[in-house]
Short mmCIF file of C-alpha atoms and ligand atoms in Angstrom, two decimals:
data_model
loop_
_atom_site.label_atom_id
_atom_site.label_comp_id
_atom_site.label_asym_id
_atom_site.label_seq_id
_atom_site.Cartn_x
_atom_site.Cartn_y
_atom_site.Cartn_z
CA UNK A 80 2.27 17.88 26.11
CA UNK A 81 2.28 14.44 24.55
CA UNK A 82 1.94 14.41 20.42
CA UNK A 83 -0.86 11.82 20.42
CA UNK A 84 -1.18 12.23 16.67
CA UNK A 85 -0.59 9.05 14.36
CA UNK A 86 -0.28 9.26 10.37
CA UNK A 87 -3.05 8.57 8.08
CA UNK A 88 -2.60 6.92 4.31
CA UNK A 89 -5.47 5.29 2.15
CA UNK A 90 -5.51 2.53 -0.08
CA UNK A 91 -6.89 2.66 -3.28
CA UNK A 92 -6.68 0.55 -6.57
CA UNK A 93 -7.08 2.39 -9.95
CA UNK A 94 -10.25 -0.08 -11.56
CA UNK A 95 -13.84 -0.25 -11.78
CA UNK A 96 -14.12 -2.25 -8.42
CA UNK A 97 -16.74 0.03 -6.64
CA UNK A 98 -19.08 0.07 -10.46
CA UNK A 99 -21.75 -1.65 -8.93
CA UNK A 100 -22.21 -0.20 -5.18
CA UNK A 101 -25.03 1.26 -4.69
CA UNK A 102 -23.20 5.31 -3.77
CA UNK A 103 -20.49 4.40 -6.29
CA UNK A 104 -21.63 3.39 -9.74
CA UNK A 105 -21.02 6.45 -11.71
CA UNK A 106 -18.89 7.59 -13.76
CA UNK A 107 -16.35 5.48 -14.64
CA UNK A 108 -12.24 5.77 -12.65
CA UNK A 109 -10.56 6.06 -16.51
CA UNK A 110 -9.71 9.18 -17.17
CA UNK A 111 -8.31 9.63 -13.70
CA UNK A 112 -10.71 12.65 -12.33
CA UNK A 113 -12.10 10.22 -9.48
CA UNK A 114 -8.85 9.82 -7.87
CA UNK A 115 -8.52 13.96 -8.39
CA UNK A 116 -11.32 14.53 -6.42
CA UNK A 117 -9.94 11.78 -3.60
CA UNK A 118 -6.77 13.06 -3.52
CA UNK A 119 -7.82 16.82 -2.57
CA UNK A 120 -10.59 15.44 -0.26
CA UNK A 121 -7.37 13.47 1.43
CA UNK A 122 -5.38 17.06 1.24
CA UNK A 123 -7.83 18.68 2.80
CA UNK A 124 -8.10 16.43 5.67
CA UNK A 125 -3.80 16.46 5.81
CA UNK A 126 -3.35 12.48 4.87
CA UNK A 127 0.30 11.35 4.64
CA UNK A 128 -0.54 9.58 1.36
CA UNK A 129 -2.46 8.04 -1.08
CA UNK A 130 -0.51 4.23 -2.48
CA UNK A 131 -1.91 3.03 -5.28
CA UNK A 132 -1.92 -0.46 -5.77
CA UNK A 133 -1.07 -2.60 -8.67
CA UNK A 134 -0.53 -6.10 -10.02
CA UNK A 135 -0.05 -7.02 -13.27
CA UNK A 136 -2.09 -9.87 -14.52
CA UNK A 137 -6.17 -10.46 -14.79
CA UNK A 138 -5.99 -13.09 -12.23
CA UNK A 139 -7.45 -16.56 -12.75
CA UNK A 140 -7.03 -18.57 -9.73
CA UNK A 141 -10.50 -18.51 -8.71
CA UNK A 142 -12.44 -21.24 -10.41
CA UNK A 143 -9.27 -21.68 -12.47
CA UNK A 144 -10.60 -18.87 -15.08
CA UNK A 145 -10.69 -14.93 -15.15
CA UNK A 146 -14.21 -15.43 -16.21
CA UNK A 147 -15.38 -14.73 -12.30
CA UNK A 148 -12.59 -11.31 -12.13
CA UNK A 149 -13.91 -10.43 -15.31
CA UNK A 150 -17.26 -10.40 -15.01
CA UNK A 151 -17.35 -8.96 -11.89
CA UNK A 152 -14.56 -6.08 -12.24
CA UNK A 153 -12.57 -7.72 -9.17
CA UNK A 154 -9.19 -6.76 -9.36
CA UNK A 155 -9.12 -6.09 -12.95
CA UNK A 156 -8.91 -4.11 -15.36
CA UNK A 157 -6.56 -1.79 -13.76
CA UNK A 158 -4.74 1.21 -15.22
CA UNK A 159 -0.97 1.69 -15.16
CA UNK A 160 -1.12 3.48 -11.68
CA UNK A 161 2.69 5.74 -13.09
CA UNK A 162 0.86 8.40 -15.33
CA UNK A 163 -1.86 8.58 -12.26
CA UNK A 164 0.88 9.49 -10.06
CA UNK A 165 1.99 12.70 -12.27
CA UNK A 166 -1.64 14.10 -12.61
CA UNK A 167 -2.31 13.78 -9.02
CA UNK A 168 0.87 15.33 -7.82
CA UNK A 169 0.66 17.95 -10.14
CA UNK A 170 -2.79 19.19 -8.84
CA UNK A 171 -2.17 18.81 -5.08
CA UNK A 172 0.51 20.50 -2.89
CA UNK A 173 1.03 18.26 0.15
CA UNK A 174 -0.12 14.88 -0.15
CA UNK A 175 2.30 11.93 -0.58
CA UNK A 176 2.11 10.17 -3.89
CA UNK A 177 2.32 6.23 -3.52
CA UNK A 178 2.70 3.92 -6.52
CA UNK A 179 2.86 0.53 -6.24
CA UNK A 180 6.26 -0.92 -8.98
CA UNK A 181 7.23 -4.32 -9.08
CA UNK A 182 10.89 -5.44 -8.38
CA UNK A 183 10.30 -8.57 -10.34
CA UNK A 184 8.98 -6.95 -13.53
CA UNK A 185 10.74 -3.80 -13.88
CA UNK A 186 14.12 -3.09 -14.83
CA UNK A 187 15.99 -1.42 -11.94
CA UNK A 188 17.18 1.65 -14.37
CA UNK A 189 13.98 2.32 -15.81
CA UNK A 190 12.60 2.09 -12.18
CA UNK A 191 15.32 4.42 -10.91
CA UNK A 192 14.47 7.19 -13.91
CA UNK A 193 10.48 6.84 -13.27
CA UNK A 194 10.86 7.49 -9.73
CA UNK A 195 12.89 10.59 -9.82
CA UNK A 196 10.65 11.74 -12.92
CA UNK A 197 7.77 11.17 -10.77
CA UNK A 198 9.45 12.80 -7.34
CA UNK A 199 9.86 15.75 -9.25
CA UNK A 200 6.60 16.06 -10.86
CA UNK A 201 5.09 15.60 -7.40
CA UNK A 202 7.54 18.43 -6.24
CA UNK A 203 9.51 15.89 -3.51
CA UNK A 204 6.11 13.91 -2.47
CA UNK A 205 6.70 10.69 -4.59
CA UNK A 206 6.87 7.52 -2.46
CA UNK A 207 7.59 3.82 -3.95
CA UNK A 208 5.37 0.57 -2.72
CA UNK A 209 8.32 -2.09 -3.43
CA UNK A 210 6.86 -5.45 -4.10
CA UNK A 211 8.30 -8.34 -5.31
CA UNK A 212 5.14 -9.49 -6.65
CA UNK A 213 3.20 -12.78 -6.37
CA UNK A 214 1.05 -13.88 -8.93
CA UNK A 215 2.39 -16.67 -11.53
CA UNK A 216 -0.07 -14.69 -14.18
CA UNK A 217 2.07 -12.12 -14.30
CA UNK A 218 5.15 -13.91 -14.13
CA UNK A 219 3.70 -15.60 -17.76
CA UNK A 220 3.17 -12.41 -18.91
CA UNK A 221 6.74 -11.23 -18.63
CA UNK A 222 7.75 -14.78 -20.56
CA UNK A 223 8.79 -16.40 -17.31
CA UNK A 224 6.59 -19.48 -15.71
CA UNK A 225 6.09 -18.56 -12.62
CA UNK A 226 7.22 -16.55 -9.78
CA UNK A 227 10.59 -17.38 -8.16
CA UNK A 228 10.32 -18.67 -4.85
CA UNK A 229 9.53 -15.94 -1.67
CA UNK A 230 13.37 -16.00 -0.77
CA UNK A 231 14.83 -15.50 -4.05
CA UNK A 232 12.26 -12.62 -4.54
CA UNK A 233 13.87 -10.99 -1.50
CA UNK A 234 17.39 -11.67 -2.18
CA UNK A 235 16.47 -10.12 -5.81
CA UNK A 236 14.87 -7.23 -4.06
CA UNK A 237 17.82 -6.26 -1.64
CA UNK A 238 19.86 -5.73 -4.72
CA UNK A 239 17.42 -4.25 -6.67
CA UNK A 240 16.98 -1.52 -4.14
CA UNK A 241 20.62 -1.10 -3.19
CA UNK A 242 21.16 -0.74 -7.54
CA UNK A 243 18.17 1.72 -7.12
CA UNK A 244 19.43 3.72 -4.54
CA UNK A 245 22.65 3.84 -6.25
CA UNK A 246 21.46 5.31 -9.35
CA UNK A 247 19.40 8.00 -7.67
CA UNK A 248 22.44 9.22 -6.04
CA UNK A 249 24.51 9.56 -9.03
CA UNK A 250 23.85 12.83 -8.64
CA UNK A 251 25.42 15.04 -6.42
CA UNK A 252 23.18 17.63 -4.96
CA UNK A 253 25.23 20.33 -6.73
CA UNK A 254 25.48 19.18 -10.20
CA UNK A 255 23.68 21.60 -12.08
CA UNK A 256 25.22 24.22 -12.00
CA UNK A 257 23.39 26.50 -14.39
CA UNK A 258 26.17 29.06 -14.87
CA UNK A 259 25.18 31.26 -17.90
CA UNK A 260 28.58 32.51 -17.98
CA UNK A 261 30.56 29.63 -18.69
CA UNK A 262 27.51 28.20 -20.78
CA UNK A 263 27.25 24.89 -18.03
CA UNK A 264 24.13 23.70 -16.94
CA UNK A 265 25.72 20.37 -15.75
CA UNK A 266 29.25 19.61 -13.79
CA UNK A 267 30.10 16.83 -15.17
CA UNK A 268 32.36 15.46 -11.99
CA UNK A 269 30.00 15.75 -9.95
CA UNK A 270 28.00 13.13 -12.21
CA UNK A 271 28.96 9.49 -11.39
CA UNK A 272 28.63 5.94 -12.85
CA UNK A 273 27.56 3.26 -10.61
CA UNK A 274 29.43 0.49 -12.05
CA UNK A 275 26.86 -2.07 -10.13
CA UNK A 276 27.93 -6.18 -10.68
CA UNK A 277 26.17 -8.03 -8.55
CA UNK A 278 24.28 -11.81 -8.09
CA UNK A 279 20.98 -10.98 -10.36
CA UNK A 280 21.62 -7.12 -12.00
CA UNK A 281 24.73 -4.87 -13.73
CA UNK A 282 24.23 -1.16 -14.49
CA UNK A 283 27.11 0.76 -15.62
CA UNK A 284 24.79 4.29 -14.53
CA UNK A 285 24.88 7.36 -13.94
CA UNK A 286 21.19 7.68 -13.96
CA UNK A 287 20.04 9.85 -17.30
CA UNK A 288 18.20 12.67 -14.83
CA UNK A 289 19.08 15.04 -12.90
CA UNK A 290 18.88 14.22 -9.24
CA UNK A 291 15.31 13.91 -7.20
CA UNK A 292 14.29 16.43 -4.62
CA UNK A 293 14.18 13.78 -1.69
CA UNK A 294 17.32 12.43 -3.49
CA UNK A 295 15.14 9.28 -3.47
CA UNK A 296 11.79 8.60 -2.64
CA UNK A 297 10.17 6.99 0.28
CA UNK A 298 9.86 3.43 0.54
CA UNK A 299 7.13 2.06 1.34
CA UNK A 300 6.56 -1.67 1.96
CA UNK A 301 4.43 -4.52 3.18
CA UNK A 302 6.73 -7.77 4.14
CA UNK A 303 4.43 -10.04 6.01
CA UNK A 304 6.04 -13.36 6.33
CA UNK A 305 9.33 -13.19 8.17
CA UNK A 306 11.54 -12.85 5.33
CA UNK A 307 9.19 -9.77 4.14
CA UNK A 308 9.60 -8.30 7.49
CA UNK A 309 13.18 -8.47 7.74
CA UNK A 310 13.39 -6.56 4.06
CA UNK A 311 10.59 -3.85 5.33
CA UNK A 312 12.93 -3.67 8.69
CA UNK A 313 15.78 -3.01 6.76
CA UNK A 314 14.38 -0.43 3.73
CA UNK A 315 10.97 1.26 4.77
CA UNK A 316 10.07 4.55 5.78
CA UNK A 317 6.52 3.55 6.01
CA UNK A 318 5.51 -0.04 6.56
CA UNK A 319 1.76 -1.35 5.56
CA UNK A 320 0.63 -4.55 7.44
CA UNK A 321 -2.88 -5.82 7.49
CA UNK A 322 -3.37 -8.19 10.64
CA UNK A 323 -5.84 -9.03 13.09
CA UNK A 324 -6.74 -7.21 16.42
CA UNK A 325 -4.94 -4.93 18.26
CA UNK A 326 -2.12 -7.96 19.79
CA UNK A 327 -1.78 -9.07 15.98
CA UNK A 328 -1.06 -4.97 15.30
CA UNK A 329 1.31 -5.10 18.38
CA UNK A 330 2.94 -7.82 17.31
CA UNK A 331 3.80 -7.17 14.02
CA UNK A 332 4.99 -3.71 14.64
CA UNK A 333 7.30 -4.91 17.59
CA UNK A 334 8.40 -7.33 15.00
CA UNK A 335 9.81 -5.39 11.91
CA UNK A 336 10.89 -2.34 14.44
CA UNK A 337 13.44 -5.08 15.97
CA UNK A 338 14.45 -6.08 12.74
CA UNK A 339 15.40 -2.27 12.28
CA UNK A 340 17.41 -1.94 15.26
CA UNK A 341 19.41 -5.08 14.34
CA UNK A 342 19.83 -3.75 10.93
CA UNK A 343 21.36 -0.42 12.60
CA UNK A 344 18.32 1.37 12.05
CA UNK A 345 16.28 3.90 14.36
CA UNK A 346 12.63 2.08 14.49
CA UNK A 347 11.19 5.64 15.05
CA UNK A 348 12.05 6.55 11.72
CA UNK A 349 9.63 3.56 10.19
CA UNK A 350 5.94 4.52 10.12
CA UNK A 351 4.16 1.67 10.75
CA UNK A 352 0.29 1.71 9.22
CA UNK A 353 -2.41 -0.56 9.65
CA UNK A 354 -4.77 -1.42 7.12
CA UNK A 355 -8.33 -0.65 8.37
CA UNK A 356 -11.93 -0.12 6.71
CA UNK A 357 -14.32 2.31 9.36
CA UNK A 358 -18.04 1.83 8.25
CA UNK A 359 -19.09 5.59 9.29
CA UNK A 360 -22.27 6.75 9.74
CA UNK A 361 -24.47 9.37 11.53
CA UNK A 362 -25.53 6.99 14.16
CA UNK A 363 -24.76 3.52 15.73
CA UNK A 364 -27.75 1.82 13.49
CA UNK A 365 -27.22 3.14 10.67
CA UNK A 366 -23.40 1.98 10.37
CA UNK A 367 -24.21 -1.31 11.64
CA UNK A 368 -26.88 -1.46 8.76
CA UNK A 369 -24.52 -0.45 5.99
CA UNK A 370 -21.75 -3.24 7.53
CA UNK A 371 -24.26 -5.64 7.08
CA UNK A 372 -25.37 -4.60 3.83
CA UNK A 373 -21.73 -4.99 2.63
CA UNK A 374 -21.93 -8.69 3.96
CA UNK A 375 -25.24 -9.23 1.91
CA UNK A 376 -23.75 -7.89 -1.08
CA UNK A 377 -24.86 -9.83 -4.27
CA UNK A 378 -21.84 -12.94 -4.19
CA UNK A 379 -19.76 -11.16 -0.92
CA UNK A 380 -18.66 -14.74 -0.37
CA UNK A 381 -17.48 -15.70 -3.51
CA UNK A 382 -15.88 -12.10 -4.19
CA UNK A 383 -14.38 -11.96 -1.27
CA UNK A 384 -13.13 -15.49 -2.10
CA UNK A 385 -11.65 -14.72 -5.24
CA UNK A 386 -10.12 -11.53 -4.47
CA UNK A 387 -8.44 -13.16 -1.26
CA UNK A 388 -7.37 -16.15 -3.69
CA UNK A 389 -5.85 -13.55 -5.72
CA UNK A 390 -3.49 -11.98 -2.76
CA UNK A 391 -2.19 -15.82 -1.78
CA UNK A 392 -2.47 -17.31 -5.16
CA UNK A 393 -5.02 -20.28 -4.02
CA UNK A 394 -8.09 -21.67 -5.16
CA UNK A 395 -10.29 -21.34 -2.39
CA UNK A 396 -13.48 -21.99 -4.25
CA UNK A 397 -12.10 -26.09 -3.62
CA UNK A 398 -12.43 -25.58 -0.37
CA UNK A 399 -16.09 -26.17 1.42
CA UNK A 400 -17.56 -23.11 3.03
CA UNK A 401 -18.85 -24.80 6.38
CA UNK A 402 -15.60 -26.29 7.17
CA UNK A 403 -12.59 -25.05 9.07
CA UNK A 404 -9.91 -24.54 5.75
CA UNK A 405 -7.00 -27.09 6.20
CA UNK A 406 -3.30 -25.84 6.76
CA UNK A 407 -2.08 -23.46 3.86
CA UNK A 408 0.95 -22.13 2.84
CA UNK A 409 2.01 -20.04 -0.19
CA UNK A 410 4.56 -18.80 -2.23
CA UNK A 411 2.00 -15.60 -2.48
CA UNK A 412 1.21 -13.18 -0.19
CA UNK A 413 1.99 -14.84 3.51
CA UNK A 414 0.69 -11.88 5.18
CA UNK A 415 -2.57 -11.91 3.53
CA UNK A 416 -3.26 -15.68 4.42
CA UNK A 417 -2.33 -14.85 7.66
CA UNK A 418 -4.73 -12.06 8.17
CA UNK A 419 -7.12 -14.32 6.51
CA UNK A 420 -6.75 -17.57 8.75
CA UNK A 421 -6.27 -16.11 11.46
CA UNK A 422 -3.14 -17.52 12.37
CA UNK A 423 -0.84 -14.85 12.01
CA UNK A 424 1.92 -14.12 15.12
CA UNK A 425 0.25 -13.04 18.19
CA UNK A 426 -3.52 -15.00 17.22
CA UNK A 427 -4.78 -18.15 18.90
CA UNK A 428 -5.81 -21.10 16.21
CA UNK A 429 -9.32 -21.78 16.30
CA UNK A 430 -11.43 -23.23 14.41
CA UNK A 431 -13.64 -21.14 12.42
CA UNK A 432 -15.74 -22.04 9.31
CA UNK A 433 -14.39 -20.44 5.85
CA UNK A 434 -17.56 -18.83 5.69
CA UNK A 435 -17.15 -17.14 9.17
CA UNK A 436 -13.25 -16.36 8.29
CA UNK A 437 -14.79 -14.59 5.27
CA UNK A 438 -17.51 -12.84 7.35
CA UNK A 439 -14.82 -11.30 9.51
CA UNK A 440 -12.28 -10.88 6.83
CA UNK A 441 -13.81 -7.93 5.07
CA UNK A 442 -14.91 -5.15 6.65
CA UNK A 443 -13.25 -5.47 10.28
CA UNK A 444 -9.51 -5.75 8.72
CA UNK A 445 -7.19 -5.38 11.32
CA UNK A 446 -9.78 -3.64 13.85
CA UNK A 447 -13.66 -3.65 13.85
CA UNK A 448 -14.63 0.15 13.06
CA UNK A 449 -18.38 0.53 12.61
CA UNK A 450 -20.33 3.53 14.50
CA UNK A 451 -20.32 7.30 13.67
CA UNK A 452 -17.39 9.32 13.94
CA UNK A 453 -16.79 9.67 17.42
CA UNK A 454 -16.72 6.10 18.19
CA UNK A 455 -14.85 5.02 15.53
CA UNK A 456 -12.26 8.09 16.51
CA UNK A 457 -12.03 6.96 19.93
CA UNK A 458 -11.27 2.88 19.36
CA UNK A 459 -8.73 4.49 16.96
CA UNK A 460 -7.32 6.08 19.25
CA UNK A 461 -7.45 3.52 22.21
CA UNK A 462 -6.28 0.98 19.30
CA UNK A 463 -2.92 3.35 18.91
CA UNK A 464 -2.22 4.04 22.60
CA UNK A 465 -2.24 -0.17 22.97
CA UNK A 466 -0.36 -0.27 19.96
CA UNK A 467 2.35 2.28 20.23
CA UNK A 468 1.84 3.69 16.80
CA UNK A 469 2.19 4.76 14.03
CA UNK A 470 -1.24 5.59 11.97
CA UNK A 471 -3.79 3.45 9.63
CA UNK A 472 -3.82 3.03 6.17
CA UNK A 473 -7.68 3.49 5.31
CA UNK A 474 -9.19 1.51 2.96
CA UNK A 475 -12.64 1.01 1.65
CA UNK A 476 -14.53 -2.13 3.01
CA UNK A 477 -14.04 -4.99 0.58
CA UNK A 478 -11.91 -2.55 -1.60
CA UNK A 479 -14.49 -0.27 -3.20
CA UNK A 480 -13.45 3.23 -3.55
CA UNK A 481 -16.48 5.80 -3.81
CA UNK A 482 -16.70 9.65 -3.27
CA UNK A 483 -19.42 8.91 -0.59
CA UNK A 484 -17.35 6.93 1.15
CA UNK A 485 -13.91 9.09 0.98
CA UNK A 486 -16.12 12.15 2.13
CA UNK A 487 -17.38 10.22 5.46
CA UNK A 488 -14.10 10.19 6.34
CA UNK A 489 -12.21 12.79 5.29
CA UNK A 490 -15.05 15.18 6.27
CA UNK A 491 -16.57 12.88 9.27
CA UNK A 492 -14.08 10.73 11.06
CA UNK A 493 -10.78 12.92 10.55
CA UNK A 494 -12.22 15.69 12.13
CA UNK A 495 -13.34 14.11 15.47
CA UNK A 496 -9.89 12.36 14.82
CA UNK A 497 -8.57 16.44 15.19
CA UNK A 498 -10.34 17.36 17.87
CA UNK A 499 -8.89 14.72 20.13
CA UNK A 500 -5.54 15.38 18.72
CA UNK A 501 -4.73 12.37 16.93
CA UNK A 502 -4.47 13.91 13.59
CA UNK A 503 -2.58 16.63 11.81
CA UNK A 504 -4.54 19.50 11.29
CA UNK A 505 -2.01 21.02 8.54
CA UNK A 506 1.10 20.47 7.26
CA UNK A 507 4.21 21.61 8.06
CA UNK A 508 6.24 20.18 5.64
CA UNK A 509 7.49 19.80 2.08
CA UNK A 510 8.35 16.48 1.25
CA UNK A 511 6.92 12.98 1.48
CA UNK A 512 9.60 11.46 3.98
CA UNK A 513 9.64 14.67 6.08
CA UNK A 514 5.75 14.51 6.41
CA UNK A 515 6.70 10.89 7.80
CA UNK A 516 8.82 11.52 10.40
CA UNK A 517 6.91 14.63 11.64
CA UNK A 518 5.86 13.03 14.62
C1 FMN B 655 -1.84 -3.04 2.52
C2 FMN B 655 -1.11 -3.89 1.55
C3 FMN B 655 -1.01 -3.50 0.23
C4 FMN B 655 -0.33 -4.29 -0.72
N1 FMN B 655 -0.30 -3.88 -2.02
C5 FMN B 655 0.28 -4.68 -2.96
C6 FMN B 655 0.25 -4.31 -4.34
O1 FMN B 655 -0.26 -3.27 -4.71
N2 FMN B 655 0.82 -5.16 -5.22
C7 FMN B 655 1.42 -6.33 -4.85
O2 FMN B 655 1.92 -7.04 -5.73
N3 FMN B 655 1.47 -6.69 -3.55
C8 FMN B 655 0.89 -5.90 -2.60
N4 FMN B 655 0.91 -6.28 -1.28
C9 FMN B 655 1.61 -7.53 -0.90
C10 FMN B 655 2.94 -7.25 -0.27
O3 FMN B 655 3.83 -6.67 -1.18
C11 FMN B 655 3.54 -8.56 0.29
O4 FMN B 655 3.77 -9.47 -0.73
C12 FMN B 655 2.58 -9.17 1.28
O5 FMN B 655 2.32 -8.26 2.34
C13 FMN B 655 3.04 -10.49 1.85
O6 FMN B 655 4.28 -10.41 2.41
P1 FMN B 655 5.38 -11.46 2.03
O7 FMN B 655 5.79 -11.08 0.62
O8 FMN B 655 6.46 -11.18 3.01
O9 FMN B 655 4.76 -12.79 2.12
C14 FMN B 655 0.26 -5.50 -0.32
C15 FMN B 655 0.18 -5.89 1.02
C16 FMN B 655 -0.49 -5.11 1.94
C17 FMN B 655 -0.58 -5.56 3.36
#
């Protein structure tokens, strides 16, 4: 029989963005027990993973300020998503654990020893979100004016992960050797330096930690312009994309799966997974009520606005909303704009108001999901067949992140996912990247 199942991973952010929803205002995401609770309701319902996102400046490109991001909890403050990682891999036995580390900010060694701390606290289920970041705030907060140009960040990235990858294996499997005999916990030939000289970074290595039980962990990435797709074709074990429509999913995914092959790579072993936001309810009305309630959300508009100005590092409050939005390009996130203009590879121009590009942009993401379980299930699953795979990445629409919202779908849509067969119904494996390329 055909495996019709396709992987399942959810987006969240570790902040106060959901504060002010109606089901999500209390209590407050600090001391890290919300994300407990929404990381066994995704065990239970045999998610992949759970990424954390992360970014590291309050942004202020909206308006110019951080008043509006401020004010409103959009995007910031945001915890250190690291020590999250620990507590929720410590208290859960299957579930992938994805944080989000910037190539640009951290050093590659200190990278290197977090992530095989962090594989082994999550006993082999740590994965890495590589980003090479995009916001000139953070760039000024790590002394530096802005953010090197897309390519650079790429060319710094390749090295970064190659330097990486060397340090986690300077380790062979078989150095400790525990022998109580001989009084040895470590062979110390089997323990090597890296002696890495390259165009941006030198380690001399060997890594100060004993080697990681996926001997690294999976990467995870999210290249949308065509440099970023070439670097997720030739690293990932699980790609993210957000893009529009089921040709705009087919399209990308054909995409970085022939950059793969070129780069030697089986494009099997790369789970592609498309952002999406279901609106679940327990009938038809009712989820078409909530979408629209979501849409008449105090400031959607400008929220939606600012966070999106955020992602591609634009001002789009300049811009007026009954207008079609004149040709853009960034040195931010290209996939994002794309998404958000509609213009991405596969999508016909048009020429749509900003206000209507904003209507669209929220809750639909890459497909419109609104109905009760079984319909949702069943585009889902149409959606994948046209496709080809590999699974969604769920997120909350316009990036909340509430119990009542997890539970709909972890205890609502997964199940009629299961019984058509398109989910896992438990795990048969240890590890993060093994749970990846179980089907
Ligand atoms: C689902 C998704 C999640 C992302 N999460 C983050 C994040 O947490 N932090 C970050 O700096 N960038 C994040 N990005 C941006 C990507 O790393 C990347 O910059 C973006 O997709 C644009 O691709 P490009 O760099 O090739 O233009 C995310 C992108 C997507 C699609």
């Amino acid at each position: 029989m055909v495996d019709r199942r396709f992987h399942l991973g959810w987006f969240v952010h570790f902040g106060a963005q959901s504060w002010n929803e109606p089901l999500g205002s209390a209590p407050e995401p600090w001391d890290g027990n919300l994300h407990l609770d929404l990381a066994r309701a995704m065990e239970r319902a045999c998610f992949d993973y759970m990424l954390i996102e992360d970014t590291l400046s309050i942004p202020s490109v909206y308006g110019g300020s951080n008043a509006f991001y401020l004010k409103h909890g959009i995007m910031a403050p945001k915890h250190d998503p690291a020590p999250l990682a620990a507590i929720l891999g410590h208290q859960t036995k299957h579930l992938g654990i994805v944080i989000t580390l910037s190539t640009t900010f951290y050093p590659p060694f200190m990278l290197a020893r977090l992530a095989a701390t962090l594989d082994h606290l999550t006993g082999g289920r740590f994965g890495w979100n590589i980003v090479t970041s995009t916001e000139d705030a953070a760039a000024r907060n790590f002394g530096m004016t802005e953010m090197p140009p897309r390519a650079l960040r790429y060319d710094m990235a390749n090295e970064y992960v190659d330097l990486v990858t060397k340090l986690l294996g300077s380790w062979d499997p078989d150095a400790v050797v525990r022998d109580h005999a001989t009084d040895t916990y470590v062979d110390a030939s089997k323990v090597h330096p890296v002696h890495h000289e390259g165009r941006f970074y030198r380690s001399e290595g060997p890594l100060n930690t004993v080697r990681s039980p996926q001997g690294r962990p999976a990467f995870i990435q999210a290249g949308g312009s065509p440099r970023g797709r070439e670097f997720a074709g030739k690293h990932a074990d699980s790609i993210i994309a957000t893009t529009n429509g089921i040709a705009g999913m087919k399209a990308y995914r054909d995409d970085v799966r022939a950059h793969a092959e070129r780069q030697g790579r089986d494009p099997d072993s790369i789970k592609v997974l498309f952002l999406i936001a279901p609106m679940i309810a327990d009938t038809m009305a009712e989820a078409r009520t909530s979408y629209e309630r979501v849409l008449a959300t105090p400031h959607y508009t400008e929220r939606a606005l600012a966070a999106f100005g955020s992602f591609v590092d634009i001002d789009l409050s300049q811009f007026d909303l009954d207008q079609p939005l004149p040709p853009l390009t960034t040195n931010g996130e290209q996939g994002a704009l794309d998404k958000f203009t509609q213009t991405g590879i596969g999508q016909a121009k048009h020429d749509k108001t900003l206000r209507q590009l904003v209507r669209e942009s929220g809750t639909s993401s890459s497909l419109e999901l609104v109905g009760t379980p079984d319909h949702v299930a069943e585009l889902m699953g149409e959606a994948m067949e046209a496709v080809g795979g590999d699974g969604y990445l769920i997120t909350h629409p316009f990036g909340g992140l509430t119990r009542h919202y997890v539970l709909g779908i972890t205890e609502g849509l997964v199940p009629a996912l299961q019984r058509r067969g398109l989910a896992r119904t438990a795990y048969s494996t240890d590890t993060l990247r093994e749970t990846l390329l179980e089907f």
